[in-house]
Short mmCIF file of C-alpha atoms in Angstrom, two decimals:
data_model
loop_
_atom_site.label_atom_id
_atom_site.label_comp_id
_atom_site.label_asym_id
_atom_site.label_seq_id
_atom_site.Cartn_x
_atom_site.Cartn_y
_atom_site.Cartn_z
CA UNK A 291 114.51 130.73 112.69
CA UNK A 292 113.27 130.29 116.28
CA UNK A 293 115.22 127.68 118.24
CA UNK A 294 112.02 125.80 119.09
CA UNK A 295 111.07 125.34 115.43
CA UNK A 296 113.45 122.44 114.51
CA UNK A 297 112.24 120.13 117.33
CA UNK A 298 108.68 121.15 116.52
CA UNK A 299 109.20 120.17 112.89
CA UNK A 300 110.55 116.78 113.97
CA UNK A 301 107.58 116.30 116.28
CA UNK A 302 105.17 117.24 113.48
CA UNK A 303 106.93 114.84 111.11
CA UNK A 304 106.93 111.96 113.60
CA UNK A 305 103.34 112.29 114.84
CA UNK A 306 102.00 112.74 111.31
CA UNK A 307 104.06 109.73 110.20
CA UNK A 308 102.53 107.67 113.02
CA UNK A 309 99.03 108.60 111.87
CA UNK A 310 99.85 107.89 108.22
CA UNK A 311 101.13 104.42 109.11
CA UNK A 312 97.48 103.44 109.54
CA UNK A 313 96.34 104.60 106.09
CA UNK A 314 97.09 101.33 104.21
CA UNK A 315 95.34 99.29 106.91
CA UNK A 316 91.84 100.64 106.43
CA UNK A 317 90.71 98.49 103.48
CA UNK A 318 91.71 95.30 105.31
CA UNK A 319 90.36 96.51 108.65
CA UNK A 320 86.97 97.45 107.25
CA UNK A 321 86.72 93.97 105.76
CA UNK A 322 87.88 92.18 108.91
CA UNK A 323 85.62 94.26 111.16
CA UNK A 324 82.63 94.04 108.79
CA UNK A 325 82.40 97.80 108.35
CA UNK A 326 80.53 99.21 105.37
CA UNK A 327 81.89 101.74 102.91
CA UNK A 328 79.74 104.47 104.46
CA UNK A 329 81.15 103.75 107.93
CA UNK A 330 84.71 103.83 106.58
CA UNK A 331 84.01 107.15 104.89
CA UNK A 332 82.46 108.53 108.07
CA UNK A 333 85.57 107.71 110.12
CA UNK A 334 87.76 109.67 107.67
CA UNK A 335 85.29 112.54 107.23
CA UNK A 336 84.77 113.09 110.96
CA UNK A 337 88.55 113.15 111.45
CA UNK A 338 88.94 115.84 108.78
CA UNK A 339 86.13 117.91 110.29
CA UNK A 340 87.61 117.53 113.78
CA UNK A 341 90.99 118.79 112.57
CA UNK A 342 89.47 121.74 110.73
CA UNK A 343 87.20 122.86 113.58
CA UNK A 344 89.77 122.41 116.35
CA UNK A 345 92.58 124.29 114.57
CA UNK A 346 91.36 127.82 115.45
CA UNK A 347 90.83 126.70 119.06
CA UNK A 348 94.40 125.41 119.27
CA UNK A 349 95.56 128.75 117.87
CA UNK A 350 93.66 130.63 120.56
CA UNK A 351 95.16 128.41 123.27
CA UNK A 352 98.63 129.02 121.81
CA UNK A 353 98.20 132.79 122.04
CA UNK A 354 96.69 132.70 125.53
CA UNK A 355 98.76 130.00 127.26
CA UNK A 356 101.81 129.46 125.06
CA UNK A 357 103.43 126.59 123.18
CA UNK A 358 103.89 123.98 125.91
CA UNK A 359 100.21 123.54 126.93
CA UNK A 360 99.27 123.07 123.26
CA UNK A 361 101.91 120.38 122.81
CA UNK A 362 101.08 118.55 126.04
CA UNK A 363 97.35 118.48 125.31
CA UNK A 364 97.85 117.57 121.65
CA UNK A 365 100.22 114.73 122.49
CA UNK A 366 97.88 113.36 125.16
CA UNK A 367 95.02 113.24 122.66
CA UNK A 368 97.22 111.62 119.97
CA UNK A 369 98.49 108.92 122.35
CA UNK A 370 94.95 108.23 123.56
CA UNK A 371 93.57 108.18 120.01
CA UNK A 372 96.24 105.92 118.53
CA UNK A 373 96.32 103.60 121.54
CA UNK A 374 92.55 103.40 121.75
CA UNK A 375 92.33 102.70 118.03
CA UNK A 376 94.80 99.81 118.32
CA UNK A 377 92.94 98.30 121.26
CA UNK A 378 89.54 98.70 119.61
CA UNK A 379 90.73 96.92 116.47
CA UNK A 380 92.34 94.15 118.52
CA UNK A 381 89.23 93.48 120.64
CA UNK A 382 86.95 93.74 117.62
CA UNK A 383 89.07 91.30 115.62
CA UNK A 384 88.74 88.56 118.24
CA UNK A 385 85.03 89.44 118.67
CA UNK A 386 85.48 90.55 122.27
CA UNK A 387 83.97 93.84 121.16
CA UNK A 388 80.73 93.74 119.11
CA UNK A 389 80.91 95.35 115.67
CA UNK A 390 78.60 98.22 116.64
CA UNK A 391 80.68 99.18 119.68
CA UNK A 392 83.86 98.70 117.64
CA UNK A 393 82.68 101.25 115.11
CA UNK A 394 81.86 103.75 117.86
CA UNK A 395 85.31 103.17 119.39
CA UNK A 396 86.99 103.73 116.02
CA UNK A 397 85.01 106.91 115.52
CA UNK A 398 85.90 108.27 118.96
CA UNK A 399 89.58 107.25 118.91
CA UNK A 400 90.61 107.54 115.26
CA UNK A 401 88.39 110.46 114.28
CA UNK A 402 87.77 112.65 117.32
CA UNK A 403 90.69 112.16 119.71
CA UNK A 404 93.37 111.71 117.05
CA UNK A 405 91.87 114.30 114.69
CA UNK A 406 91.78 117.01 117.36
CA UNK A 407 95.20 116.07 118.74
CA UNK A 408 96.90 116.06 115.36
CA UNK A 409 95.67 119.56 114.58
CA UNK A 410 97.74 120.96 117.46
CA UNK A 411 101.06 120.24 115.73
CA UNK A 412 100.80 122.13 112.42
CA UNK A 413 99.18 125.02 114.30
CA UNK A 414 102.01 125.15 116.87
CA UNK A 415 104.70 124.80 114.20
CA UNK A 416 103.19 127.44 111.91
CA UNK A 417 102.61 129.86 114.79
CA UNK A 418 106.24 129.46 115.81
CA UNK A 419 107.40 129.93 112.21
CA UNK A 420 105.32 133.12 112.14
CA UNK A 421 107.62 134.67 114.75
CA UNK A 422 110.64 134.28 112.43
CA UNK A 423 112.26 137.40 111.05
CA UNK A 424 110.44 138.59 107.96
CA UNK A 425 113.38 137.87 105.65
CA UNK A 426 113.35 134.19 106.69
CA UNK A 427 109.64 133.64 107.26
CA UNK A 428 108.65 132.07 103.94
CA UNK A 429 111.45 129.52 104.34
CA UNK A 430 110.33 128.65 107.87
CA UNK A 431 106.70 128.32 106.78
CA UNK A 432 107.77 126.14 103.85
CA UNK A 433 109.54 123.74 106.20
CA UNK A 434 106.29 123.25 108.14
CA UNK A 435 104.51 122.18 104.98
CA UNK A 436 107.45 119.98 103.96
CA UNK A 437 107.37 118.12 107.28
CA UNK A 438 103.68 117.29 106.86
CA UNK A 439 104.18 116.33 103.22
CA UNK A 440 107.13 114.06 103.99
CA UNK A 441 105.09 112.22 106.62
CA UNK A 442 102.23 111.79 104.15
CA UNK A 443 104.66 110.26 101.64
CA UNK A 444 106.59 107.96 103.97
CA UNK A 445 103.85 106.85 106.36
CA UNK A 446 101.68 104.83 103.94
CA UNK A 447 104.78 103.35 102.30
CA UNK A 448 106.21 102.06 105.59
CA UNK A 449 102.79 101.11 106.96
CA UNK A 450 102.02 99.08 103.86
CA UNK A 451 105.35 97.28 104.10
CA UNK A 452 104.83 96.42 107.76
CA UNK A 453 101.26 95.29 107.11
CA UNK A 454 102.58 92.63 104.72
CA UNK A 455 104.18 90.98 107.77
CA UNK A 456 101.28 91.68 110.15
CA UNK A 457 98.50 94.24 110.48
CA UNK A 458 99.34 94.49 114.16
CA UNK A 459 102.82 95.91 113.50
CA UNK A 460 101.82 99.39 112.25
CA UNK A 461 98.76 99.33 114.48
CA UNK A 462 100.83 99.21 117.69
CA UNK A 463 103.92 100.96 116.33
CA UNK A 464 101.90 104.18 115.82
CA UNK A 465 101.05 104.77 119.53
CA UNK A 466 104.61 103.81 120.50
CA UNK A 467 105.92 106.54 118.19
CA UNK A 468 103.47 108.99 119.74
CA UNK A 469 104.72 108.15 123.24
CA UNK A 470 108.34 108.58 122.11
CA UNK A 471 107.48 111.96 120.57
CA UNK A 472 105.83 113.00 123.84
CA UNK A 473 108.98 112.20 125.82
CA UNK A 474 111.29 113.97 123.39
CA UNK A 475 109.06 117.05 123.13
CA UNK A 476 108.60 117.42 126.87
CA UNK A 477 112.37 117.25 127.38
CA UNK A 478 113.63 119.31 124.43
CA UNK A 479 111.00 121.94 123.63
CA UNK A 480 111.29 124.89 126.00
CA UNK A 481 109.42 128.19 125.54
CA UNK A 482 111.73 131.00 124.47
CA UNK A 483 111.28 134.77 124.36
CA UNK A 484 110.81 136.25 120.92
CA UNK A 485 111.20 139.73 119.52
CA UNK A 486 107.90 141.57 119.39
CA UNK A 487 106.91 142.24 115.78
CA UNK A 488 103.79 144.28 114.99
CA UNK A 489 101.36 143.33 112.24
CA UNK A 490 102.57 144.49 108.85
CA UNK A 491 99.15 144.23 107.21
CA UNK A 492 95.61 144.86 108.29
CA UNK A 493 93.56 141.67 108.58
CA UNK A 494 91.38 142.32 105.53
CA UNK A 495 94.45 142.87 103.36
CA UNK A 496 95.34 139.17 103.62
CA UNK A 497 91.87 137.90 102.65
CA UNK A 498 92.89 137.39 98.96
CA UNK A 499 95.70 135.13 100.19
CA UNK A 500 93.17 133.01 102.10
CA UNK A 501 91.17 132.74 98.89
CA UNK A 502 94.26 131.54 97.01
CA UNK A 503 95.03 128.99 99.71
CA UNK A 504 91.51 127.57 99.87
CA UNK A 505 91.11 127.30 96.10
CA UNK A 506 94.44 125.56 95.58
CA UNK A 507 93.96 123.12 98.46
CA UNK A 508 90.50 122.39 97.05
CA UNK A 509 91.85 121.92 93.52
CA UNK A 510 94.51 119.47 94.71
CA UNK A 511 91.93 117.47 96.65
CA UNK A 512 89.57 117.32 93.67
CA UNK A 513 92.25 115.90 91.38
CA UNK A 514 94.02 113.71 93.96
CA UNK A 515 90.89 111.67 94.67
CA UNK A 516 90.38 110.65 91.03
CA UNK A 517 93.86 110.71 89.50
CA UNK A 518 94.41 106.98 90.03
CA UNK A 519 90.98 106.24 88.57
CA UNK A 520 91.88 108.30 85.52
CA UNK A 521 95.19 106.52 85.14
CA UNK A 522 93.62 103.11 85.49
CA UNK A 523 90.26 103.51 83.78
CA UNK A 524 90.74 106.29 81.27
CA UNK A 525 94.36 106.38 80.23
CA UNK A 526 95.17 102.69 79.96
CA UNK A 527 93.17 99.50 80.16
CA UNK A 528 95.88 97.57 82.01
CA UNK A 529 97.80 99.49 84.68
CA UNK A 530 99.59 97.77 87.54
CA UNK A 531 99.28 98.90 91.14
CA UNK A 532 102.96 99.78 91.12
CA UNK A 533 102.54 102.03 88.10
CA UNK A 534 99.58 103.89 89.55
CA UNK A 535 101.53 104.36 92.78
CA UNK A 536 104.13 106.37 90.86
CA UNK A 537 101.68 109.28 90.46
CA UNK A 538 101.11 110.13 94.16
CA UNK A 539 104.77 109.39 94.93
CA UNK A 540 105.99 111.86 92.31
CA UNK A 541 103.50 114.45 93.58
CA UNK A 542 104.74 114.00 97.15
CA UNK A 543 108.34 114.45 96.02
CA UNK A 544 107.41 117.63 94.16
CA UNK A 545 105.52 119.08 97.12
CA UNK A 546 108.18 118.28 99.72
CA UNK A 547 111.03 119.37 97.45
CA UNK A 548 109.37 122.69 96.68
CA UNK A 549 108.40 123.58 100.25
CA UNK A 550 111.47 122.16 101.95
CA UNK A 551 114.20 123.08 99.45
CA UNK A 552 113.17 125.54 96.73
CA UNK A 553 111.20 127.98 98.91
CA UNK A 554 113.97 128.39 101.53
CA UNK A 555 116.63 128.71 98.81
CA UNK A 556 114.77 131.20 96.61
CA UNK A 557 113.60 133.39 99.54
CA UNK A 558 110.80 134.84 97.45
CA UNK A 559 108.23 137.00 99.24
CA UNK A 560 104.74 135.53 99.75
CA UNK A 561 103.13 137.52 96.94
CA UNK A 562 105.58 136.23 94.35
CA UNK A 563 105.17 132.64 95.55
CA UNK A 564 101.42 132.87 94.98
CA UNK A 565 101.73 134.66 91.62
CA UNK A 566 104.12 131.98 90.32
CA UNK A 567 102.62 128.93 92.03
CA UNK A 568 98.98 129.24 91.01
CA UNK A 569 99.62 129.40 87.21
CA UNK A 570 102.13 126.52 87.50
CA UNK A 571 99.48 124.40 89.23
CA UNK A 572 96.99 125.34 86.52
CA UNK A 573 99.44 124.18 83.84
CA UNK A 574 99.81 120.87 85.65
CA UNK A 575 96.05 120.26 85.65
CA UNK A 576 95.92 120.94 81.92
CA UNK A 577 98.64 118.34 81.35
CA UNK A 578 96.79 115.89 83.59
CA UNK A 579 93.55 116.39 81.69
CA UNK A 580 95.05 115.31 78.36
CA UNK A 581 97.80 112.92 79.51
CA UNK A 582 97.74 109.74 77.40
CA UNK A 583 100.03 107.71 79.69
CA UNK A 584 100.97 107.07 83.29
CA UNK A 585 104.28 108.87 82.74
CA UNK A 586 102.62 112.07 81.51
CA UNK A 587 99.98 111.87 84.25
CA UNK A 588 102.78 111.67 86.82
CA UNK A 589 104.52 114.61 85.14
CA UNK A 590 101.30 116.64 85.26
CA UNK A 591 100.80 115.91 88.94
CA UNK A 592 104.46 116.78 89.61
CA UNK A 593 103.88 120.21 88.03
CA UNK A 594 100.72 120.61 90.11
CA UNK A 595 102.63 119.74 93.29
CA UNK A 596 105.42 122.23 92.54
CA UNK A 597 102.89 125.00 91.90
CA UNK A 598 100.92 124.08 95.00
CA UNK A 599 104.09 124.04 97.10
CA UNK A 600 104.95 127.59 96.05
CA UNK A 601 101.44 129.03 96.32
CA UNK A 602 100.20 127.55 99.60
CA UNK A 603 103.49 128.48 101.28
CA UNK A 604 102.98 132.01 100.02
CA UNK A 605 99.42 131.98 101.35
CA UNK A 606 100.46 130.81 104.83
CA UNK A 607 103.39 133.21 104.99
CA UNK A 608 101.25 136.16 103.83
CA UNK A 609 98.70 135.36 106.54
CA UNK A 610 101.38 135.66 109.23
CA UNK A 611 101.93 139.31 108.28
CA UNK A 612 98.32 140.08 109.23
CA UNK A 613 99.05 139.72 112.95
CA UNK A 614 101.84 140.56 115.37
CA UNK A 615 104.02 138.03 117.14
CA UNK A 616 101.59 137.60 120.03
CA UNK A 617 98.68 136.59 117.79
CA UNK A 618 100.36 134.12 115.44
CA UNK A 619 98.41 131.25 117.00
CA UNK A 620 95.06 132.52 115.74
CA UNK A 621 96.53 133.06 112.27
CA UNK A 622 98.01 129.56 112.22
CA UNK A 623 94.70 128.10 113.35
CA UNK A 624 92.81 129.85 110.55
CA UNK A 625 95.39 128.78 107.95
CA UNK A 626 95.12 125.15 109.06
CA UNK A 627 91.32 125.34 109.15
CA UNK A 628 91.27 126.73 105.60
CA UNK A 629 93.27 123.75 104.34
CA UNK A 630 91.13 121.39 106.43
CA UNK A 631 87.88 122.74 105.03
CA UNK A 632 89.13 122.03 101.51
CA UNK A 633 90.04 118.48 102.58
CA UNK A 634 86.51 117.98 103.89
CA UNK A 635 84.79 119.27 100.74
CA UNK A 636 87.06 117.90 98.01
CA UNK A 637 86.33 114.14 98.22
CA UNK A 638 82.55 114.62 98.16
CA UNK A 639 82.68 117.14 95.31
CA UNK A 640 85.16 115.03 93.36
CA UNK A 641 83.02 111.91 93.62
CA UNK A 642 79.90 113.71 92.46
CA UNK A 643 81.75 115.27 89.52
CA UNK A 644 83.34 111.97 88.54
CA UNK A 645 79.88 110.40 88.26
CA UNK A 646 79.01 113.10 85.72
CA UNK A 647 82.22 112.67 83.71
CA UNK A 648 85.60 111.17 84.67
CA UNK A 649 87.44 114.32 83.61
CA UNK A 650 85.06 116.69 85.42
CA UNK A 651 87.04 116.76 88.73
CA UNK A 652 90.25 117.65 86.88
CA UNK A 653 88.45 120.38 84.93
CA UNK A 654 87.00 121.71 88.20
CA UNK A 655 90.50 121.63 89.73
CA UNK A 656 91.82 123.64 86.78
CA UNK A 657 89.02 126.20 87.18
CA UNK A 658 89.81 126.55 90.89
CA UNK A 659 93.51 127.01 90.08
CA UNK A 660 92.64 129.64 87.46
CA UNK A 661 90.55 131.55 90.01
CA UNK A 662 93.45 131.30 92.48
CA UNK A 663 95.82 132.68 89.83
CA UNK A 664 93.51 135.65 89.40
CA UNK A 665 93.30 136.28 93.15
CA UNK A 666 97.08 136.02 93.42
CA UNK A 667 97.36 139.13 91.26
CA UNK A 668 95.57 141.19 93.91
CA UNK A 669 98.33 143.05 95.78
CA UNK A 670 98.65 142.09 99.43
CA UNK A 671 98.84 145.33 101.37
CA UNK A 672 99.46 147.57 98.34
CA UNK A 673 99.57 150.78 100.34
CA UNK A 674 102.24 149.55 102.74
CA UNK A 675 105.85 150.46 101.97
CA UNK A 676 108.09 147.99 103.82
CA UNK A 677 110.69 149.48 106.16
CA UNK A 678 114.33 149.18 105.24
CA UNK A 679 115.65 145.64 105.57
CA UNK A 680 112.24 144.02 105.35
CA UNK A 681 110.99 142.10 102.37
CA UNK A 682 107.83 143.16 100.54
CA UNK A 683 104.82 140.89 100.81
#
């Protein structure tokens, strides 16, 4: 594992955690700032689009200029976005800033600046993981996904707890964390030489892996949006907020545990991770579709998360074999953009399907997982015999 990867993983965890601290605040903030549902949705959608579109650009900058410029620019945008968001909310709350200008400020700070800045970190971490020795690459790639998943699990939990005391606590803690990350990164992360490794696969040989990754990210997004609605409205008539919260928590544990523990321990090659993960995710969706209780719904989503953790790690690791060490940035950017595109499309598609039938998004997720399972059977680089000491893809 490259020496720069551990501090990069900590930076990714901390900056993603800072952003996730704000997630529980949005319902209260939209009410306090008199924002409509469409405006709230636009803030989140623009952020997702900004992350997806900027990821390949960050990858190109990584390959051309190196790690440090990507981190410096990404941190500057995150600090500006989080700080600007906190100030905009503060001035809007005391009516110093009119509601129209407040919405524009939220869109610029929370969606554009923060969205673009955040994208730099998974791209930098994945590109660095892509320079790991082939025998350890899937484990390194899995740790990148685990860091993001852990932040997504802890951030809303801590942010919600702090918001009970005051909305201002998480609002101003987030930019302070970003500043602390900037200091630590600038001091501890130093560029290091890496062994030149040529591409093991031709670019078109990894296209099936990109298909697997997109379909499984899309399937997870389709089900994630409506799973709490299913638990509350379809499975039981009376379900407490605490009970419904068990479902996403269990899924987060499954995803982080798979990517951060199982993948590094098993050391499976990318192809096997996809072949195993996609059918496991499909089985989880089938359980979720028929689950008669919160407990079984949580179990189904846990199975989905384990399958997703295996398969999307395999997808990202397989993609790294399509380029040499000096072009891992572009690969990382495309991998992150693929996941981001699914995040953009899933909520809209899930909402439309749910209006047709509450189970339709879960059925669509199962279909996407089935297609991914089929694509996972396509050999990645079938004509390439790996040299001695290297693992097969």
